[in-house]
Amino acid sequence: MPDSIRLLPDSIANQIAAGEVVQRPSSVVKELLENALDAGADDVSITFRDGGQTLIEVSDNGRGMSDVDARMAWERHATSKIEKAEDLFHLNTFGFRGEALASIAAVAQVQMRTKREQDDVGTTIIIEASEVKSQEPSASNRGTMISVKNLFYNIPARRKFLKSVSVETKHIVEEFEKIALANPDVKMALYNGDKEVYNFNKGTLRQRVEQVLPKTRSGEYVEIEENTDIIGTHGFIGSPERSRRTRGDQYFYVNGRYIRSPYFMHAVSNAYEGLIEKDHYPSFVLFLETDPEKIDVNVHPMKTEIKFEEGTAIYSIIKAVVKRGLGSYHQTPDLEDSLLHRKLSETGIPTIKLPESPRIKVDKGFNPFGGGEKKRVPTEWEKLYEPFREDENQPQPDLEPDIFSPGTFSADPTKFDCIAINRQFFAATAGGELYVVNVKRARERVFYDQYKAMREDQRIGSQQLLFPRTVEFSASDFQILESALDDINAMGFDIRHFGKNTVIINGTPGDLPKGDERQMLEQILIDFKDNSQELKLEKRESLMRSLARNASLKKEESLSSTEMNELMSALLNSNEPGITPGGKSVMAKFQGEDLIALLRN
Ligand code: ADP
Ligand code: MG
C-alpha cells in the first residue's frame, strides 16, 4: 500500500485556520481594526454592507506596508509583531499570530491598497481564496485600505451558518463599540452602507463612554482609578440605576484588549451588592493595566480570555476599587480610605501597597447617583413583574393533573364557577372538572391569539399617546429596532424615526399597559432579540409573543368572577388553550377520578 499522509496545500490549511479566526463578519472587523491600531493609525473608518457579508472595508492612516510586505502579510504565520519566542511575553500589540489576513483571504475576495510615508507610490493587491490575482503600483496617501468582499463565497456551508443581516450587523456594531471604548484617542467611524452609525472624534475616555453607552438609561458614570503594585485599574462604573437585567453594558479590558472574564466581572458585581437587585447586572467600562509578562493571552485563540498569575489578588482589588467608587459620593474621603485599606487587608494579601493618597477622581460637578440615593427603587414597570416572577419559581403541585392540551377542553363555558385563589391563580369548575388557571399565562395566550387574528384581519388599532415620547437607543439596539420597525408598527405601534438612533413613540397598541412606553419598548426589544436569536423565530411571530407577554403583565387585583369567566371562554376559543405561545402550561385539569385518586387515603 502506498503511503497516505501528505501536507495540506496552503489554501486548505488557511481555510481550516479561518474556521477559528473568522467566525462571522464581525471577526473580520475586529482583526482589521486591530491591525489598523497596531499600525499606529489615529483615524480609522469602516464601511460594511449586508451585515458584512458582501462588504467590509477598513481604511486607516497607519504606517502602511512596503510592496513586499503587502504581499507577505497574506501568508500564514507572517507577522511583523514578534521575532522570537520571548517576544510572546512582552506583547504590546493586538496581533501576533500572523494568521488573520491569511485566514480572511482564504474565505473571501480581498483587495488591499497600502502606502508608507517614505514611498512615492503605494501598491494594490487582489487576492481571492488565497490566490494572488494581481499586484500593481497605485497612488494613495499613507495608510492602508482593505476591502473584504463576499465573505465565505467559496464555502457555502459557512455562509449558511451566518445569521440574519440584522444579527450580523449587531455583532459588527458591538465589535466596533468594544474597540472604540478602548481607543478614545483614535478617530473612529462606522458606516452601514451609506448610513453613518458612529463617527467619533478623538476625545477623552469619558466622552467616548458617553458616546457609546446608551443615553436612554438613567443614572451616570463615575470615574475610578487606582494603581497598585500588581495592577493599575481605571475606567467608569455606572450608578446602580444603570444596572440592567441583561448583561449588556459590561466592558472589561486588560492592557487595552477586550476580555471576557466572568471571574473579574463577578468582582465588580460583588461590589454592587446591596445596591442593585439580585438579578441585575451593573454597567461598567473597566481597564486593567498590567505587566504583559504576568498574563498569558495565548489561552484562547480569539484572545478574549486570559490567564493571570495573581487572579485572586486582582479580584479583591477590583472589588475594593469599585466599592470605593460607588461610595465616593456620600462618604468623606477619610472614611473611604480607611474602608478601602481595611477591605484590602481583609484579603490577606501583603503585596498590595496603596498610594498614600488614593487617586480616585471624583467629579463633584455632576451627580451620578441621583442625590446619593443608593437603594434602587423598582419602577412601576418592574413592579408589574413581581407577582409573576415568584410564579415562575413556584413549586409544582405535588400531584400529576392532566396538563391541559388542545381538544380536552370538555366543559361548557357558560357554566363555569370561578373562584380566585390569589392574584396568580384561579380555579374554575364545570361539568365535574376542575381547572386551575395561571392568570398571566392565560392572558398571554389570549392576547397572542388576538394579535394573530387581528393581524390576519389587518385591523390592529393604535392608541395615540397624549405625550409622544422620544427614545434613544444604542446604535446596535437601534439597528435591530429599525429592522423590525415596520413589523412593530403593523402590530399597533406608531413609532417613527426621530434623528440619529432615536425614535418617537406616538402610539401603542390599545391593550398594552400604559405608563412607561420607553421601558416597554426596551423590554420588547430584549424579548425580540432573545426570540429571534435563540429561538430563531420569524420577526412577526417573535413580536407577537413579546407583545402578548407584555400585555399580560398588566397589574391588577384578583379578577372578578365575570373576568374569570371571560378569560375561560376566550381560552376555550383558542386552538391551543393549554399552553402559552412559548410553550408553558396555562392550566391544569382535574377530573373526578383524579380527585378520587388524590384523596383516596
Ligand atoms: P498579526 O496582526 O498577528 O501580525 P495579521 O495577519 O493580522 O497578523 O497581519 C499580518 C501583518 O500584516 C502584520 O504583522 C502587519 O505587519 C501587517 N499589517 C496588517 N494590517 C496592517 C495595516 N492596517 N497597516 C500596516 N500593516 C498591516
Ligand atoms: Mg492582526
XYZ file of C-alpha atoms and ligand atoms in Angstrom:
629
model
C 0.000 0.000 0.000
C 1.284 3.475 -0.827
C 1.910 5.962 1.999
C -1.087 8.135 2.555
C -0.009 11.126 4.660
C 0.578 14.359 2.807
C 0.931 18.035 3.666
C -2.161 20.118 3.098
C -1.874 22.813 0.447
C -1.746 26.331 1.939
C -5.162 27.274 0.646
C -6.769 24.419 2.567
C -4.644 24.957 5.681
C -5.687 28.615 5.604
C -9.330 27.719 5.238
C -9.056 25.488 8.260
C -7.367 28.244 10.258
C -10.097 30.587 9.070
C -12.604 28.409 10.863
C -11.077 29.633 14.090
C -10.230 33.204 13.252
C -13.133 34.211 11.024
C -16.259 33.052 12.718
C -18.515 35.707 11.286
C -18.259 39.123 9.617
C -17.646 40.852 12.937
C -14.449 38.792 13.370
C -13.123 40.376 10.183
C -13.982 43.806 11.538
C -12.148 43.019 14.753
C -8.996 41.745 13.055
C -8.785 44.593 10.545
C -9.439 47.211 13.201
C -6.794 45.745 15.471
C -4.291 45.684 12.631
C -5.029 49.347 11.929
C -4.434 50.216 15.579
C -1.282 48.102 15.677
C -0.102 50.115 12.667
C -0.367 53.284 14.730
C -3.410 54.721 12.973
C -5.316 57.510 14.712
C -8.067 57.731 12.126
C -9.950 54.606 11.126
C -13.086 54.258 9.085
C -15.178 51.156 8.457
C -17.912 50.578 5.937
C -19.905 47.383 5.750
C -22.857 46.192 3.723
C -25.457 43.494 4.314
C -24.266 42.617 7.776
C -20.714 42.443 6.446
C -21.493 39.594 4.110
C -20.999 41.438 0.860
C -18.503 44.072 2.026
C -16.298 45.065 4.920
C -13.900 47.882 4.191
C -11.460 49.300 6.700
C -9.184 52.219 5.945
C -6.575 53.649 8.253
C -3.854 56.285 8.273
C -1.341 53.945 9.878
C 2.195 53.253 8.793
C 1.308 51.222 5.702
C 3.385 48.474 4.117
C 6.105 48.169 1.506
C 5.109 46.312 -1.646
C 6.966 43.199 -0.477
C 5.286 43.320 2.929
C 1.960 43.899 1.225
C 2.425 40.526 -0.423
C 3.877 38.792 2.652
C 1.144 39.960 5.012
C -1.252 37.446 3.451
C 0.900 34.415 4.145
C 0.155 32.292 7.148
C 2.392 32.929 10.169
C 3.506 36.160 8.548
C 3.810 38.852 11.179
C 5.945 41.868 11.883
C 4.985 41.814 15.539
C 7.140 39.093 17.040
C 10.529 37.776 16.040
C 11.472 35.355 18.761
C 9.699 33.233 21.330
C 10.444 35.635 24.212
C 8.548 38.362 22.404
C 5.401 36.445 23.223
C 5.824 37.548 26.809
C 6.200 41.251 26.099
C 3.378 41.766 23.678
C 2.155 45.258 23.214
C 0.236 44.702 20.013
C -3.162 43.135 19.451
C -1.949 40.760 16.798
C 0.996 38.402 16.904
C -0.093 35.155 15.304
C 0.137 36.335 11.746
C -2.971 34.398 10.908
C -5.731 36.915 10.466
C -5.072 38.183 6.972
C -4.203 34.720 5.644
C -7.447 33.372 7.084
C -9.564 36.186 5.729
C -8.053 35.854 2.254
C -8.828 32.144 2.288
C -12.559 32.713 2.563
C -13.237 35.944 0.670
C -12.307 38.221 -2.201
C -9.882 40.762 -0.883
C -8.335 43.934 -2.144
C -5.688 45.952 -0.307
C -4.193 49.309 -1.124
C -1.346 50.476 1.069
C 1.435 53.055 1.144
C 4.180 54.013 3.544
C 5.183 57.597 4.212
C 8.595 57.181 2.591
C 7.382 55.572 -0.647
C 6.376 57.586 -3.690
C 3.785 55.118 -4.819
C 1.803 52.554 -2.948
C 0.673 49.130 -4.039
C -2.652 47.433 -4.665
C -3.031 43.700 -4.344
C -6.007 41.487 -5.134
C -6.400 38.038 -3.590
C -9.230 35.556 -3.895
C -9.432 32.312 -1.964
C -5.744 32.558 -1.015
C -4.690 33.115 -4.614
C -2.948 36.352 -5.553
C -4.699 37.659 -8.649
C -2.688 40.810 -9.177
C -0.385 43.338 -7.578
C 0.237 46.753 -9.071
C 1.618 50.110 -8.054
C -1.066 52.586 -7.129
C -1.395 56.130 -5.873
C -2.675 56.725 -2.377
C -1.974 58.505 0.866
C -0.076 56.963 3.710
C -2.057 54.140 5.274
C -3.915 51.007 4.363
C -7.317 50.219 2.947
C -8.528 46.639 2.930
C -11.831 45.578 1.469
C -13.206 42.125 2.064
C -15.938 41.128 -0.324
C -18.359 38.213 -0.347
C -17.237 36.544 2.812
C -17.431 32.734 2.650
C -18.302 32.939 -1.061
C -16.266 29.771 -1.606
C -17.594 27.950 1.467
C -21.382 27.603 1.204
C -21.558 25.675 4.471
C -20.108 28.606 6.390
C -22.282 31.089 4.548
C -25.387 29.206 5.524
C -24.286 29.349 9.107
C -24.497 33.161 9.129
C -27.427 34.714 10.932
C -29.749 37.351 9.536
C -28.366 40.660 8.300
C -29.656 42.428 11.392
C -27.996 39.981 13.761
C -24.666 40.140 11.927
C -24.961 43.926 11.834
C -25.449 43.960 15.546
C -22.319 41.882 16.047
C -20.331 44.287 13.913
C -21.618 47.311 15.774
C -20.825 45.651 19.098
C -17.317 44.772 17.995
C -16.802 48.348 16.927
C -18.129 49.618 20.247
C -15.775 47.393 22.236
C -12.758 48.676 20.359
C -13.967 52.282 20.249
C -14.347 52.390 24.031
C -10.746 51.364 24.496
C -9.377 53.866 21.979
C -10.794 57.324 22.639
C -7.638 58.854 21.164
C -8.445 57.397 17.766
C -10.966 58.983 15.425
C -13.291 56.152 14.503
C -16.239 55.996 12.149
C -18.630 53.208 11.222
C -20.941 53.184 8.214
C -23.663 50.700 7.395
C -23.764 51.198 3.625
C -24.229 54.939 3.205
C -25.642 55.391 6.651
C -23.433 56.664 9.417
C -23.724 54.529 12.526
C -20.989 56.214 14.532
C -18.496 58.964 13.932
C -16.308 59.624 16.933
C -13.720 62.349 17.088
C -10.694 61.959 19.247
C -11.529 62.779 22.827
C -11.378 61.704 26.427
C -12.440 58.344 27.748
C -15.414 60.000 29.434
C -16.549 61.442 26.117
C -16.176 58.078 24.406
C -18.080 56.310 27.169
C -20.885 58.826 26.881
C -20.989 58.420 23.111
C -21.064 54.646 23.099
C -23.238 53.709 26.043
C -26.974 54.212 25.665
C -28.075 57.643 26.759
C -31.607 56.499 27.387
C -30.710 54.908 30.667
C -30.994 56.896 33.815
C -28.009 57.250 36.088
C -24.486 58.269 35.332
C -20.920 57.047 35.371
C -18.276 57.640 37.990
C -14.663 57.620 37.040
C -12.396 55.373 39.062
C -8.658 54.953 39.088
C -6.272 53.056 41.305
C -2.734 51.856 40.901
C -1.249 49.054 42.936
C 1.928 47.033 42.555
C 0.023 44.288 40.841
C -2.242 46.183 38.506
C -3.483 49.562 37.551
C -7.210 49.969 37.077
C -9.182 52.810 35.648
C -12.476 53.340 33.969
C -16.092 54.221 34.612
C -18.667 52.470 36.706
C -22.378 53.040 36.270
C -24.579 54.168 39.101
C -26.894 51.472 40.478
C -29.826 52.825 38.444
C -27.966 51.960 35.300
C -27.989 48.286 36.132
C -29.934 46.047 33.790
C -31.461 42.639 33.746
C -29.260 41.797 30.793
C -25.522 41.765 30.827
C -25.345 44.381 28.075
C -23.129 47.237 29.147
C -20.188 45.433 30.697
C -16.827 46.147 29.163
C -13.678 44.742 30.640
C -10.204 45.208 29.176
C -6.741 44.024 30.026
C -3.933 46.062 28.532
C -6.380 47.562 26.081
C -7.703 44.232 24.918
C -11.361 43.377 25.446
C -11.535 40.295 27.647
C -14.358 38.060 28.731
C -13.723 37.300 32.334
C -16.698 36.054 34.307
C -14.439 35.954 37.349
C -13.443 39.611 37.301
C -16.881 40.715 36.191
C -18.147 38.968 39.249
C -15.759 41.054 41.352
C -17.461 44.171 40.011
C -20.982 42.839 40.577
C -19.957 41.799 44.032
C -19.042 45.378 44.864
C -22.588 46.449 43.978
C -24.101 44.002 46.426
C -26.995 45.565 48.271
C -27.189 48.433 45.786
C -28.818 46.631 42.918
C -31.309 43.830 42.655
C -30.067 40.277 42.631
C -30.816 39.527 39.009
C -29.406 42.818 37.723
C -26.020 43.491 36.198
C -24.115 46.692 36.774
C -22.816 48.637 33.860
C -19.122 49.473 33.595
C -16.114 50.106 31.397
C -13.067 48.921 33.248
C -9.442 48.770 32.191
C -6.734 46.757 33.884
C -3.159 47.518 33.053
C -0.534 45.011 33.968
C 2.916 43.879 33.038
C 2.454 41.782 29.874
C 4.699 39.178 31.467
C 2.093 38.482 34.084
C -0.607 37.406 31.702
C -0.996 34.724 29.153
C -3.075 35.903 26.241
C -2.368 32.721 24.420
C -5.047 30.814 26.265
C -7.794 31.390 23.776
C -7.436 31.576 20.003
C -9.797 34.511 19.782
C -7.810 36.154 22.514
C -10.810 37.190 24.547
C -9.786 35.100 27.501
C -6.742 35.495 29.588
C -4.900 33.851 32.472
C -3.495 35.827 35.369
C -0.821 34.858 37.807
C -2.456 36.727 40.630
C -6.140 36.277 39.924
C -7.456 36.305 43.476
C -5.496 39.392 44.487
C -6.763 41.195 41.404
C -10.314 40.139 42.217
C -10.018 41.812 45.621
C -8.502 44.951 44.184
C -11.246 45.315 41.593
C -13.935 44.814 44.176
C -12.412 47.306 46.590
C -11.841 49.956 43.956
C -15.350 49.674 42.568
C -16.794 49.751 46.063
C -14.912 52.861 46.813
C -16.055 54.448 43.569
C -19.630 53.661 44.499
C -19.226 55.159 47.917
C -17.260 58.195 46.921
C -20.255 60.426 46.627
C -21.622 60.434 50.072
C -18.828 59.439 52.377
C -15.919 61.513 53.475
C -12.630 60.668 51.825
C -11.053 59.682 55.144
C -13.660 57.130 55.944
C -13.470 55.886 52.394
C -9.741 55.429 52.535
C -9.846 53.533 55.759
C -12.612 51.355 54.387
C -10.550 50.573 51.370
C -7.493 49.783 53.419
C -9.469 47.539 55.653
C -11.058 45.812 52.716
C -7.740 45.170 51.131
C -6.136 43.981 54.330
C -9.040 41.584 54.817
C -7.884 39.831 51.707
C -4.652 38.982 53.473
C -2.549 39.972 50.533
C 0.519 41.727 51.843
C 1.903 42.778 48.474
C -0.692 45.436 47.793
C 0.593 48.875 48.583
C -1.856 51.622 48.002
C -0.560 55.079 47.275
C -0.571 57.380 50.257
C -3.458 59.370 48.948
C -5.610 57.197 46.772
C -6.136 58.681 43.374
C -9.806 58.492 42.882
C -11.006 61.190 40.598
C -14.307 62.491 41.742
C -16.070 64.947 39.534
C -18.199 66.638 42.152
C -19.843 68.742 39.475
C -22.075 66.027 38.236
C -24.174 63.949 40.495
C -24.039 60.391 39.326
C -26.311 58.721 41.762
C -29.329 60.944 41.726
C -28.767 62.702 45.032
C -26.930 59.913 46.722
C -29.913 57.666 46.951
C -28.460 54.232 46.977
C -31.248 51.740 47.132
C -32.596 51.067 43.731
C -36.317 51.612 43.690
C -38.087 49.367 41.244
C -40.020 51.298 38.659
C -43.709 50.802 38.203
C -42.993 48.698 35.218
C -40.764 46.382 37.180
C -43.307 46.043 39.930
C -45.597 44.600 37.344
C -43.351 41.599 37.067
C -43.160 40.885 40.702
C -46.174 38.713 41.338
C -45.330 36.736 38.256
C -41.688 36.371 38.937
C -42.481 34.358 42.017
C -44.892 32.423 39.953
C -42.166 31.060 37.682
C -40.369 29.610 40.680
C -43.382 28.251 42.422
C -43.044 24.540 43.145
C -45.286 22.423 41.019
C -48.239 20.925 42.870
C -47.479 17.573 44.323
C -49.843 15.727 42.058
C -49.997 14.925 38.443
C -53.028 16.534 36.950
C -53.799 16.178 33.307
C -51.881 19.079 31.863
C -54.274 20.773 29.612
C -53.959 20.010 25.973
C -55.947 21.167 22.976
C -59.066 19.203 22.426
C -59.545 18.128 26.005
C -61.482 21.208 26.975
C -64.764 19.458 27.501
C -66.603 21.715 29.927
C -69.340 24.108 28.901
C -68.003 27.636 29.191
C -71.276 29.193 30.148
C -71.406 27.163 33.281
C -68.063 27.896 34.887
C -67.952 28.544 38.564
C -64.834 30.537 39.149
C -63.046 31.465 42.286
C -59.860 33.448 42.680
C -57.161 31.597 44.603
C -54.799 34.580 44.662
C -53.639 37.103 42.123
C -51.752 34.466 40.231
C -54.247 31.648 40.028
C -57.927 30.998 39.889
C -59.969 27.840 39.905
C -62.847 27.138 37.530
C -65.217 24.221 37.649
C -67.758 22.989 35.172
C -69.184 19.600 34.222
C -67.409 17.800 37.049
C -63.999 19.134 36.043
C -61.733 21.477 37.920
C -59.266 23.791 36.198
C -56.534 25.646 37.987
C -55.505 28.528 35.770
C -52.422 30.707 35.763
C -53.841 34.182 35.145
C -50.837 35.712 33.488
C -50.234 32.804 31.164
C -53.902 32.587 30.276
C -53.823 36.243 29.334
C -50.682 35.759 27.349
C -52.389 33.035 25.314
C -55.496 35.129 24.748
C -53.598 38.259 23.746
C -51.437 36.274 21.405
C -54.490 34.782 19.730
C -55.989 38.241 19.396
C -52.868 39.628 17.794
C -52.760 36.773 15.424
C -56.404 37.180 14.455
C -56.072 40.931 14.118
C -53.008 40.552 12.010
C -54.821 38.325 9.617
C -57.672 40.840 9.583
C -55.300 43.804 9.291
C -57.154 45.681 11.955
C -54.751 46.376 14.691
C -55.589 49.717 16.171
C -53.132 52.049 17.736
C -53.930 54.287 20.644
C -52.286 57.686 20.279
C -50.310 58.909 23.237
C -51.163 62.257 24.728
C -47.487 62.970 25.131
C -45.402 61.273 22.463
C -42.066 60.075 23.832
C -38.694 60.072 22.208
C -36.373 57.204 22.950
C -32.738 56.997 22.036
C -31.119 53.610 21.639
C -27.592 52.361 21.477
C -26.521 52.053 17.867
C -26.682 48.271 17.985
C -30.149 48.136 19.518
C -31.265 50.762 17.064
C -30.187 48.568 14.169
C -32.407 45.819 15.475
C -35.300 48.122 16.166
C -35.007 49.619 12.732
C -35.025 46.257 11.050
C -38.233 45.377 12.876
C -39.907 48.771 12.818
C -42.403 48.066 10.062
C -43.474 44.923 11.810
C -43.691 46.667 15.157
C -45.907 49.358 13.664
C -48.040 46.731 11.995
C -48.767 45.456 15.490
C -50.424 48.687 16.542
C -47.473 50.846 17.476
C -46.949 54.219 15.916
C -43.211 54.710 16.075
C -41.172 56.887 13.764
C -37.585 57.855 13.246
C -36.608 60.925 15.136
C -32.971 61.651 14.410
C -29.945 59.526 14.935
C -30.567 56.310 16.882
C -33.742 57.918 18.156
C -37.414 57.177 17.641
C -40.581 58.896 18.718
C -43.439 56.813 20.075
C -46.726 58.387 19.045
C -48.984 55.480 19.834
C -49.113 51.962 21.244
C -51.489 49.029 20.834
C -54.602 49.608 22.908
C -54.082 46.537 25.045
C -50.664 47.330 26.353
C -50.356 48.733 29.837
C -49.853 52.495 29.693
C -47.102 54.217 31.534
C -43.515 53.721 30.740
C -43.565 53.245 26.983
C -39.825 53.601 26.837
C -39.170 50.696 29.161
C -41.809 48.713 27.371
C -40.091 49.233 24.054
C -36.765 48.267 25.589
C -38.323 45.142 27.049
C -39.912 44.254 23.736
C -36.538 44.672 22.111
C -34.910 42.375 24.659
C -37.610 39.730 24.143
C -37.389 40.213 20.434
C -33.640 39.703 20.440
C -33.981 36.535 22.503
C -36.843 35.222 20.443
C -35.259 35.848 17.111
C -31.704 34.925 18.007
C -32.152 31.981 20.282
C -35.411 30.576 19.047
C -34.841 31.885 15.512
C -38.472 32.853 15.217
C -39.798 34.784 12.315
C -39.941 38.534 13.063
C -43.694 38.885 13.332
C -44.028 35.782 15.400
C -41.417 36.868 17.896
C -43.013 40.306 18.143
C -46.466 38.875 18.736
C -45.099 36.724 21.509
C -43.286 39.577 23.091
C -46.315 41.866 22.892
C -48.573 39.203 24.325
C -46.202 38.728 27.193
C -46.013 42.440 27.854
C -49.760 42.865 27.611
C -50.292 40.025 30.056
C -48.258 41.805 32.702
C -50.966 44.337 33.375
C -51.115 44.791 37.109
C -54.444 44.053 38.635
C -56.126 42.893 41.766
C -57.715 39.459 41.713
C -60.070 39.034 38.804
C -63.796 39.400 39.239
C -65.845 36.325 38.505
C -67.046 37.859 35.217
C -63.459 38.463 34.197
C -62.514 34.926 35.086
C -65.416 33.641 33.043
C -64.437 35.805 30.104
C -60.925 34.558 30.298
C -62.138 30.968 30.364
C -64.349 31.467 27.311
C -61.552 33.240 25.476
C -59.303 30.308 26.232
C -61.952 27.970 25.032
C -61.867 29.666 21.662
C -58.163 29.162 21.355
C -56.662 26.418 19.291
C -54.080 25.884 21.973
C -55.656 26.864 25.265
C -53.321 24.733 27.348
C -50.009 26.398 26.586
C -48.567 29.868 26.176
C -47.070 30.736 22.800
C -43.702 29.960 24.397
C -44.888 26.506 25.455
C -45.593 26.890 29.184
C -48.639 25.293 30.768
C -51.550 27.651 31.145
C -53.639 25.429 33.376
C -54.087 22.049 34.970
C -57.261 19.988 34.773
C -58.535 17.582 37.405
C -61.367 15.202 36.675
C -63.443 13.171 39.087
C -61.072 10.207 39.028
C -58.064 12.439 39.650
C -59.713 13.795 42.750
C -60.681 10.357 43.952
C -57.150 9.129 43.394
C -55.752 12.133 45.182
C -57.874 11.761 48.248
C -58.054 8.007 48.370
C -56.303 7.635 51.688
P -0.729 39.819 13.035
O -1.591 41.022 13.270
O -0.991 38.744 14.026
O 0.700 40.144 12.861
P -2.134 39.692 10.530
O -2.379 38.561 9.594
O -3.303 40.371 11.119
O -1.175 39.150 11.666
O -1.252 40.756 9.790
C -0.012 40.370 9.223
C 0.934 41.539 9.140
O 0.474 42.469 8.162
C 1.064 42.351 10.410
O 2.022 41.798 11.286
C 1.480 43.719 9.877
O 2.875 43.774 9.677
C 0.812 43.777 8.519
N -0.429 44.575 8.536
C -1.682 44.089 8.609
N -2.581 45.087 8.589
C -1.899 46.236 8.511
C -2.273 47.632 8.474
N -3.554 48.010 8.504
N -1.267 48.545 8.390
C 0.020 48.148 8.353
N 0.422 46.876 8.410
C -0.508 45.914 8.483
Mg -3.623 41.084 13.127
